[in-house]
Coordinates of C-alpha atoms in Angstrom, one line a residue:
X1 CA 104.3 91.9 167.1
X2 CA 102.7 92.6 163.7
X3 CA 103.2 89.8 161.1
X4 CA 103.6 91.6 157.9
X5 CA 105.8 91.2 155.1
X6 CA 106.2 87.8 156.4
X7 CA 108.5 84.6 155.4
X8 CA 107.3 81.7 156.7
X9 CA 108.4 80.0 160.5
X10 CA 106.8 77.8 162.6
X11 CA 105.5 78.3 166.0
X12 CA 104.3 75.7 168.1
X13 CA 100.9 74.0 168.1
X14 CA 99.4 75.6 170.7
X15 CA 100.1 79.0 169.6
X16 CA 99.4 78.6 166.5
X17 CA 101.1 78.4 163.2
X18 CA 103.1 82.1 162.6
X19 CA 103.8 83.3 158.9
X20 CA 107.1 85.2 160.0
X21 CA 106.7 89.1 160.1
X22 CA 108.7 89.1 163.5
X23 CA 110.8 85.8 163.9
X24 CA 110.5 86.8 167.8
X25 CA 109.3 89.4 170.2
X26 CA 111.8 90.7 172.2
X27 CA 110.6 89.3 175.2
X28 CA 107.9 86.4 175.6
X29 CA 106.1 86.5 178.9
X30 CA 109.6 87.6 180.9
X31 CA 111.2 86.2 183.5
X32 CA 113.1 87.9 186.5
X33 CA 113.0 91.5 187.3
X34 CA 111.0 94.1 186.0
X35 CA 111.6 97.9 185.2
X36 CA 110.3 101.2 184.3
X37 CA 109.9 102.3 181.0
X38 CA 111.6 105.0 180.2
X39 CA 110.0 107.4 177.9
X40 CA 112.8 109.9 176.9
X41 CA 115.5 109.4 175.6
X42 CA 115.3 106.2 174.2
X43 CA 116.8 103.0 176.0
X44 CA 120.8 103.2 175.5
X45 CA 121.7 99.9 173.5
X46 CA 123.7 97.0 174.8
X47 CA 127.4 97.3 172.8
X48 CA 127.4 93.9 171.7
X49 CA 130.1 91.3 172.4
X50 CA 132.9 90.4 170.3
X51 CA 131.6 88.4 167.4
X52 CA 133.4 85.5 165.9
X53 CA 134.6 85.6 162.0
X54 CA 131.9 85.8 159.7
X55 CA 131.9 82.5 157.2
X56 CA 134.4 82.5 154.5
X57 CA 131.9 83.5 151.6
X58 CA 132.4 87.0 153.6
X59 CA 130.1 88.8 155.5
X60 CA 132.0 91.9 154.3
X61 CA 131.8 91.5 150.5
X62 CA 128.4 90.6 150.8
X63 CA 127.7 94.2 152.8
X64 CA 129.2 95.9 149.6
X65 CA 127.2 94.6 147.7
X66 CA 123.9 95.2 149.6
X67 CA 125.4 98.9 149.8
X68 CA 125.0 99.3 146.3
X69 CA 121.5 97.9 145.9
X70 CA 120.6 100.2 149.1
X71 CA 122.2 103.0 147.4
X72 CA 120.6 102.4 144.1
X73 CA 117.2 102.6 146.2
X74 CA 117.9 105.9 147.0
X75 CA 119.6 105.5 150.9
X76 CA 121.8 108.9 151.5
X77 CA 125.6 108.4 151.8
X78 CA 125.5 109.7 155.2
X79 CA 123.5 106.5 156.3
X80 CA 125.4 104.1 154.7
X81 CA 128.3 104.9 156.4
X82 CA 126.5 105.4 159.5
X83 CA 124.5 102.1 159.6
X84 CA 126.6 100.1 157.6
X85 CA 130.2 100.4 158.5
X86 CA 129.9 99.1 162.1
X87 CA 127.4 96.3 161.1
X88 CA 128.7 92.7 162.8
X89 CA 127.7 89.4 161.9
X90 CA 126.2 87.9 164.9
X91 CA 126.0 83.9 165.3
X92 CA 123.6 83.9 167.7
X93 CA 121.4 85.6 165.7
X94 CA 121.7 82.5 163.4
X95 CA 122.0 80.0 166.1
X96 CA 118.2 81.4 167.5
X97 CA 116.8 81.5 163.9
X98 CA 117.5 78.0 163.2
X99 CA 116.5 76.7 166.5
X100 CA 113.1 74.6 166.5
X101 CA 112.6 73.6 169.8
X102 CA 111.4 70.2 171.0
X103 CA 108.8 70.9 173.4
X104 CA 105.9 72.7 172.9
X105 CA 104.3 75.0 175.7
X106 CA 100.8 74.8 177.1
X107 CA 98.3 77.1 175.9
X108 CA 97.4 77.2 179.7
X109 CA 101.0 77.7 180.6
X110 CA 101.3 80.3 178.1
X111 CA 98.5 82.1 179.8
X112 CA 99.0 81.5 183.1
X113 CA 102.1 83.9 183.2
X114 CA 100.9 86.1 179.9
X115 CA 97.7 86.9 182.1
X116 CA 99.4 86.5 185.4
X117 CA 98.0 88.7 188.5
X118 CA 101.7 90.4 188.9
X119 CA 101.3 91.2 185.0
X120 CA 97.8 92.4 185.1
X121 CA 98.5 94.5 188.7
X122 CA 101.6 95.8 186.3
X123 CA 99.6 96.9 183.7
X124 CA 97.3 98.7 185.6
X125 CA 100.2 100.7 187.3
X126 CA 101.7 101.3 183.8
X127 CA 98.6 102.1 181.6
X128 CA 97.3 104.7 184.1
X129 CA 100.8 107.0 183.9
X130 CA 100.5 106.5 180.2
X131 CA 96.5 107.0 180.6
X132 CA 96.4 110.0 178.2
X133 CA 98.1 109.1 175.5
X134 CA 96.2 105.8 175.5
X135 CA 93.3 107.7 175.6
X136 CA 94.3 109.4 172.5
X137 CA 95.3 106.6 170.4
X138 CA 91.8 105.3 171.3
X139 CA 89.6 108.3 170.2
X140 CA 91.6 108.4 167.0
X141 CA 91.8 104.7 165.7
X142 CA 89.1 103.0 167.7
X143 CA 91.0 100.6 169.8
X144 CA 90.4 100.4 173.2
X145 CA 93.3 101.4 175.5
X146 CA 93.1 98.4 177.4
X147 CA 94.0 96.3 173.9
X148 CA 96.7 98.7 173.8
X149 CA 98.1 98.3 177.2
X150 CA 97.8 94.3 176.8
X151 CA 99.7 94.5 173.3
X152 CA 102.4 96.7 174.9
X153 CA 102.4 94.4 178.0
X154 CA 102.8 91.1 175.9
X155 CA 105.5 92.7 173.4
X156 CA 107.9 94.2 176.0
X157 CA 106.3 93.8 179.4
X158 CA 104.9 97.2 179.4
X159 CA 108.5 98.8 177.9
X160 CA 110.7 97.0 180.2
X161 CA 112.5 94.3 177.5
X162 CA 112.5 95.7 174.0
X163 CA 115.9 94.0 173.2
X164 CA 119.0 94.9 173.1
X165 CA 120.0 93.7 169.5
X166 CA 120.9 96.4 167.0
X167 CA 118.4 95.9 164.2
X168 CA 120.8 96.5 161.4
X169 CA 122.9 93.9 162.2
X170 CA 120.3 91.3 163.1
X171 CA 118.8 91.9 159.8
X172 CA 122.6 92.0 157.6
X173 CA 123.0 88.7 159.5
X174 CA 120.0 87.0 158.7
X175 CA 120.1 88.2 154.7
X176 CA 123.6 87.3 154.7
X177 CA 123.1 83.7 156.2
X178 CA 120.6 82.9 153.4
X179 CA 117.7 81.0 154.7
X180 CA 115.8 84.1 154.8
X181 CA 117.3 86.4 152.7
X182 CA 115.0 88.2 150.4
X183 CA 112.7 88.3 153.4
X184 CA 115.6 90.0 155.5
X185 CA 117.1 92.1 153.0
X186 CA 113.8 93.8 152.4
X187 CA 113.6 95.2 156.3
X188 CA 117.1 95.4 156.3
X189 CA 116.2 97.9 153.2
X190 CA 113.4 99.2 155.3
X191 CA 115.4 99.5 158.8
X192 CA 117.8 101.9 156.5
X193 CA 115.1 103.9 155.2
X194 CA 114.0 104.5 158.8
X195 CA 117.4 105.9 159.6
X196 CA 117.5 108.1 156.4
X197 CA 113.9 109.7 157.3
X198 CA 115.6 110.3 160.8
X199 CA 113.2 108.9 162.9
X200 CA 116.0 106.7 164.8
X201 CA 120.0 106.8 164.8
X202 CA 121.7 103.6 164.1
X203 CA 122.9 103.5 167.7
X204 CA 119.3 103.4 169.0
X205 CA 117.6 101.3 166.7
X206 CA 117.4 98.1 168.6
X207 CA 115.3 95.3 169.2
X208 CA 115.1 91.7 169.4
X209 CA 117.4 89.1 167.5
X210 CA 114.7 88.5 164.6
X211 CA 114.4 92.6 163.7
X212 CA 111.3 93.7 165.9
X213 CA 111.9 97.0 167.0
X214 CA 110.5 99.4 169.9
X215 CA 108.2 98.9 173.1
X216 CA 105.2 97.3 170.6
X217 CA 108.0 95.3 168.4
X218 CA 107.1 96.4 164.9
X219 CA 109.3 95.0 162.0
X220 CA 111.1 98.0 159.9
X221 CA 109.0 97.1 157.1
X222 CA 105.6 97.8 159.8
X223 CA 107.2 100.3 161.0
X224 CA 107.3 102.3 157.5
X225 CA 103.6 101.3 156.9
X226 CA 102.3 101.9 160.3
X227 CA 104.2 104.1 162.7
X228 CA 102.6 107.2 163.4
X229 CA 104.3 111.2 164.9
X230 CA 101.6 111.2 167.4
X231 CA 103.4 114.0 169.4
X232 CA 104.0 116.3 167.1
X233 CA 108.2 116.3 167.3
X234 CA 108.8 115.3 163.6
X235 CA 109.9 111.6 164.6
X236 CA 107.9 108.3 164.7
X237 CA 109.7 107.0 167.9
X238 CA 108.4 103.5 169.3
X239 CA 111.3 103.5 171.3
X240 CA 110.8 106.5 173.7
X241 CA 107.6 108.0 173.0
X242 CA 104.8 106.9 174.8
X243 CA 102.2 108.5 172.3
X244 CA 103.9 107.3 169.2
X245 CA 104.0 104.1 170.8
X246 CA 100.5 103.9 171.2
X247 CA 99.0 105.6 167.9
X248 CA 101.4 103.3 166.1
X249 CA 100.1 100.4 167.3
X250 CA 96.6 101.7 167.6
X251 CA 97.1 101.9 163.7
X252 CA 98.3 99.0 162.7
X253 CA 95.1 97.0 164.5
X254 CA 92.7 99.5 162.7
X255 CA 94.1 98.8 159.8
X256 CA 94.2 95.1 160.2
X257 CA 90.5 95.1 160.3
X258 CA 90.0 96.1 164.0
X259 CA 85.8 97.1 164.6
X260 CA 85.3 99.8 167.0
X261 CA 83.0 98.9 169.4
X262 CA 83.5 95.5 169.3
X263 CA 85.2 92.9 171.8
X264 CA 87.8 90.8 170.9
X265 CA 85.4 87.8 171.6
X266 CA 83.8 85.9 174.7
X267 CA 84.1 82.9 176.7
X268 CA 80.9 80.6 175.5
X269 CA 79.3 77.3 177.0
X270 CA 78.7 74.7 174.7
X271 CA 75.5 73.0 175.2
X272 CA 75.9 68.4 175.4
X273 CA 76.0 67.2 172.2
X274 CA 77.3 70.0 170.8
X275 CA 79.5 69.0 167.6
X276 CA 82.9 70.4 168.6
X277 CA 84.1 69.7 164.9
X278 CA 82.4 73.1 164.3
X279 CA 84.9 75.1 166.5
X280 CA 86.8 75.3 162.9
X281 CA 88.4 78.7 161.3
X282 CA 85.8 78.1 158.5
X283 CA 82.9 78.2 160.1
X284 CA 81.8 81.6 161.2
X285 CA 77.9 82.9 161.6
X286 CA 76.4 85.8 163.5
X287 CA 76.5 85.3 167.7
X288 CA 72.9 85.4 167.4
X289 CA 73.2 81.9 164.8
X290 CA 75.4 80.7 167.5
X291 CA 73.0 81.2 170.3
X292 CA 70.3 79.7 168.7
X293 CA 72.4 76.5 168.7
X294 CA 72.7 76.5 172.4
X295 CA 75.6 78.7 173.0
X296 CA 75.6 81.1 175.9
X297 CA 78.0 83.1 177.6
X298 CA 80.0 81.7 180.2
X299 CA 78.5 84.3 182.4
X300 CA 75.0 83.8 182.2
X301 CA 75.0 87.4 180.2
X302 CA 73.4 87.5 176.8
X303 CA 75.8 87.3 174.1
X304 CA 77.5 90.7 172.3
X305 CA 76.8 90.8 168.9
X306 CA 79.7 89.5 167.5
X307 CA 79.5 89.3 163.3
X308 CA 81.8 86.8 161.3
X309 CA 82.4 84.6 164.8
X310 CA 84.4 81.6 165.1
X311 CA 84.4 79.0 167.6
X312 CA 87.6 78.6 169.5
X313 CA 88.8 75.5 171.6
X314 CA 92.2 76.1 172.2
X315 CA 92.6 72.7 174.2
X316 CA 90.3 70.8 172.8
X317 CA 86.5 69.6 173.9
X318 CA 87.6 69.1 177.7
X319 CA 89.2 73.0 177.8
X320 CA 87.4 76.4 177.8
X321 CA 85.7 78.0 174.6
X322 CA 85.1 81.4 173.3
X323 CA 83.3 82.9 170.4
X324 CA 85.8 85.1 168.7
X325 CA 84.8 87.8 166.1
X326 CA 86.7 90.0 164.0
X327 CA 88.6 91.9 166.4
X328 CA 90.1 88.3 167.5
X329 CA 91.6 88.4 163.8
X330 CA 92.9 91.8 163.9
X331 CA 94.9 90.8 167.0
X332 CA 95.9 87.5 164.7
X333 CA 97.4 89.9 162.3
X334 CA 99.5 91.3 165.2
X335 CA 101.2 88.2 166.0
X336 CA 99.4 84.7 164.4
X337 CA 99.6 83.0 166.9
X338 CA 96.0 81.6 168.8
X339 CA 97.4 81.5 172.6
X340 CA 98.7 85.2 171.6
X341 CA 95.7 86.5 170.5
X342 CA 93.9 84.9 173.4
X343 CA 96.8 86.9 175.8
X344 CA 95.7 90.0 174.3
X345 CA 92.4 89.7 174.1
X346 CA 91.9 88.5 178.2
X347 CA 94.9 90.6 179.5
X348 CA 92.9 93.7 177.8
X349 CA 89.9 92.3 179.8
X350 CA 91.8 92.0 182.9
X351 CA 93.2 95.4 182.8
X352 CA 90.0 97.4 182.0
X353 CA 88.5 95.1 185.7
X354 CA 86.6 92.3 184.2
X355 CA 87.3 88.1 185.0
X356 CA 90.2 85.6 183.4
X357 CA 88.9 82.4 182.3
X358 CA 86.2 81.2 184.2
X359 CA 86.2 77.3 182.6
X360 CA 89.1 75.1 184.1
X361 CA 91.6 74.4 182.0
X362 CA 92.8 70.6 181.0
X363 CA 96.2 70.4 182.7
X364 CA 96.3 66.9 183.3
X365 CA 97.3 66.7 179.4
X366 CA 100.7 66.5 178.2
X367 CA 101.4 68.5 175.2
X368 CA 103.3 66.5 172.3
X369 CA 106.7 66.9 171.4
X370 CA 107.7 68.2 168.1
X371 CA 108.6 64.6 167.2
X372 CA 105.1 63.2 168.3
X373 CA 103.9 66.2 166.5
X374 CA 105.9 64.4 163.1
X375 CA 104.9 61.3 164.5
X376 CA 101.5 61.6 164.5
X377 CA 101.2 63.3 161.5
X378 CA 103.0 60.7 159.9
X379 CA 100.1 58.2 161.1
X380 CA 97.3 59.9 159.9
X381 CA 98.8 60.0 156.4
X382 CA 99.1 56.3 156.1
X383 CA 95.6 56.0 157.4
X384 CA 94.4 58.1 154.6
X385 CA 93.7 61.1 156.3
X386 CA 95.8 64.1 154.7
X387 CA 98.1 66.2 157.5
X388 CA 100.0 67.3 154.8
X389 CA 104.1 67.7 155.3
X390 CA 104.8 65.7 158.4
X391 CA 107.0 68.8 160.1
X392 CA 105.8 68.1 163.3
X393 CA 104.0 71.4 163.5
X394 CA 99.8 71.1 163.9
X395 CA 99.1 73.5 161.9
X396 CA 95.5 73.6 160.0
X397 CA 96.0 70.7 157.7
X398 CA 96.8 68.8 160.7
X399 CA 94.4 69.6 162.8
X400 CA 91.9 69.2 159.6
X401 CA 92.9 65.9 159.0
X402 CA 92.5 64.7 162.4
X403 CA 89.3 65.5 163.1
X404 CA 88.7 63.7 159.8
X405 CA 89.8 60.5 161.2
X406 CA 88.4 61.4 165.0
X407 CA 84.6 61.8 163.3
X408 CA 85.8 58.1 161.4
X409 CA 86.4 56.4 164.7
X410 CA 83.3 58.0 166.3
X411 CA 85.6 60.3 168.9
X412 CA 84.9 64.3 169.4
X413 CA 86.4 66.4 166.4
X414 CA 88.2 68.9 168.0
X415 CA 90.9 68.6 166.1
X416 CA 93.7 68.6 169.1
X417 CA 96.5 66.4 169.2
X418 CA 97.4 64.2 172.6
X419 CA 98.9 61.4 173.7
X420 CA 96.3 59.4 173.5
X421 CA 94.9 60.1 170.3
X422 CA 98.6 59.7 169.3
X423 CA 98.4 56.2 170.7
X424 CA 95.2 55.6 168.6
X425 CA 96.5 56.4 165.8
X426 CA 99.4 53.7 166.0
X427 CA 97.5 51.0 167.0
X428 CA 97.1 48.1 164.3

């Protein structure tokens, strides 16, 4: 889901740390049964339950208001009314926002089921009846239809989850309840605009609780930035057209930076010795500066000549690494999130017939709790070592800082949090 326009919210450690576009795709990897896509008409919303009583400050008044300021920004009558008098305040909606789960997920679980055989076998089956307008999207933006199939696989399982929320009032909710409010009043404003330009009714605009619209689960606000008519009927439908779907988010990754003709990135070996305290988002050389340092290609193949690369080790010095370039951030952009991008990029690779990940992965090791997360954070600070706001999130100034103190006690920097390290760190 494309992260722009963001508010800030936190995702777990081992996906990364998300600047909120999209609070939430409408499906994660999905569990249970799959169906077909539909591509015409779009997917018949779920009416939602009876909600309970908005909070006394009034959901109602506050709707007024925000009718003004949309009609002062130039929203037609006719879609006020429409969009506006049936909006509900949904708790859940604010029950899910608030939520910050305890336990943190694997970046190897996470791609065990995002890069499953039944989802790649899926995708294969599903991109070859969308095959030409794929194709399309491809010629015209430069991303290859295989990214394009993994993004649509990842965001809705190929069209089979886009939600069942209706935007509008996922987005009323979430302005009204205040923690996010400017943020959510803005593609509120945006989801209204849609509606006025006609591309969607109220009735079909639906998505998932946090506002992310369509089988690619763009934000209103990326939506209105990005979407694209790619069939020619006067709409931009992500819902129910299969070549909007794909020029729309063929669009939004060329605009995010994406090179064509580039991979996403590769797995690498790392030669002994190698200082892992370089796999860092700062340092970034030429594959060709990389391979003269004793990288190679987990395949034996000579490396593609990636510009601007990173070194990645999602789980640390024991797990696999890849040399990511420039297309890895454009997928970044999509949804900041490092186990996502990874999805992406090695579903795309799976679909178009090439090999998952070829190192093994360190699944012996537990993943730390939220509270470790805080915990550990809190230790490195009183060491010295600067983590910055213990919020139990390893973001980049956590991960910074604890390489800093693993280089002090002589252990390899890779900057990724564990039990044991955790236990370090308390020790007298």
């Amino acid at each position: 889901m494309p992260w722009l326009a963001a508010a800030p919210a936190a995702r777990r450690w081992a996906a990364g740390l998300a600047a909120l576009a999209l609070a939430a795709c409408a499906s994660q990897p999905p569990q249970g049964p799959q169906q077909q896509p539909q591509a015409q008409p779009a997917p018949t919303p779920v009416p939602p339950a009876p909600q309970a009583a908005a909070p006394a400050n009034g959901f109602a008044a506050w709707l007024a208001a925000f009718r003004a300021e949309a009609r002062a920004a130039g929203i037609g009558e006719a879609t006020l009314a429409a969009a506006l008098d049936p909006a509900q305040y949904l708790p859940r909606v604010v029950e899910l926002d608030r939520a910050q789960p305890e336990f943190t997920r694997a970046v190897w679980d996470y791609l065990d089921t995002a890069v499953s055989d039944a989802r790649v076998a899926r995708g294969q089956e599903q991109l070859a009846r969308v095959r030409p307008e794929a194709d399309a999207a491809a010629a015209r933006y430069g991303v290859p239809a295989e990214v394009l199939g993994a993004v649509w696989g990842m965001e809705s399982n190929y069209g089979a989850n886009v939600g069942d929320t209706p935007t509008v009032d996922a987005l009323a909710t979430l302005a009204f309840d205040g923690r996010r409010a400017d943020w959510a009043r803005r593609e509120l404003l945006a989801a209204l605009r849609i509606i006025d330009n006609r591309d969607i009714d109220r009735a079909h605009m639906i998505g998932s609780w946090a506002g992310a619209m369509g089988q690619t689960q763009f934000m209103p606000s990326t939506f209105l930035g990005h979407a694209v008519d790619a069939d020619g009927d006067g709409r931009r439908d992500i819902w129910g057209s299969m070549a909007d779907v794909m020029a729309s988010t063929a669009s939004f990754l060329a605009r995010s930076g994406w090179q064509a003709g580039q991979p996403w990135g590769v797995e690498v070996r790392l030669p002994p010795g190698f200082d892992v305290a370089r796999a860092d988002a700062g340092v970034r050389q030429d594959a060709a500066a990389w391979a003269a340092e004793g990288v190679q290609s987990a395949s034996g193949a000579a490396l593609p000549p990636l510009p601007d690369a990173q070194l990645l080790l999602p789980a640390g010095a024991r797990g696999p690494a890849f040399l990511a370039g420039p297309n890895f951030r454009a997928l970044l952009r999509y949804n900041n999130s490092t186990s996502y991008a990874l999805g992406v990029g090695l579903l795309a690779q799976r679909l178009a017939g090439g090999e998952g990940v070829q190192a093994a992965w360190p699944r012996d090791l537990v993943p730390l709790t939220r509270s470790q997360v805080r915990t550990l954070q809190q230790a490195l600070k009183a060491r010295g070592f600067d983590p910055g706001e213990p919020d139990g999130v390893a973001g980049a100034a956590t991960r910074r800082a604890l390489r800093d103190w693993q280089r002090s006690a002589g252990l390899p920097a890779d900057g990724f949090p564990t039990a044991d390290l955790l236990q370090r760190l308390q020790q007298p």
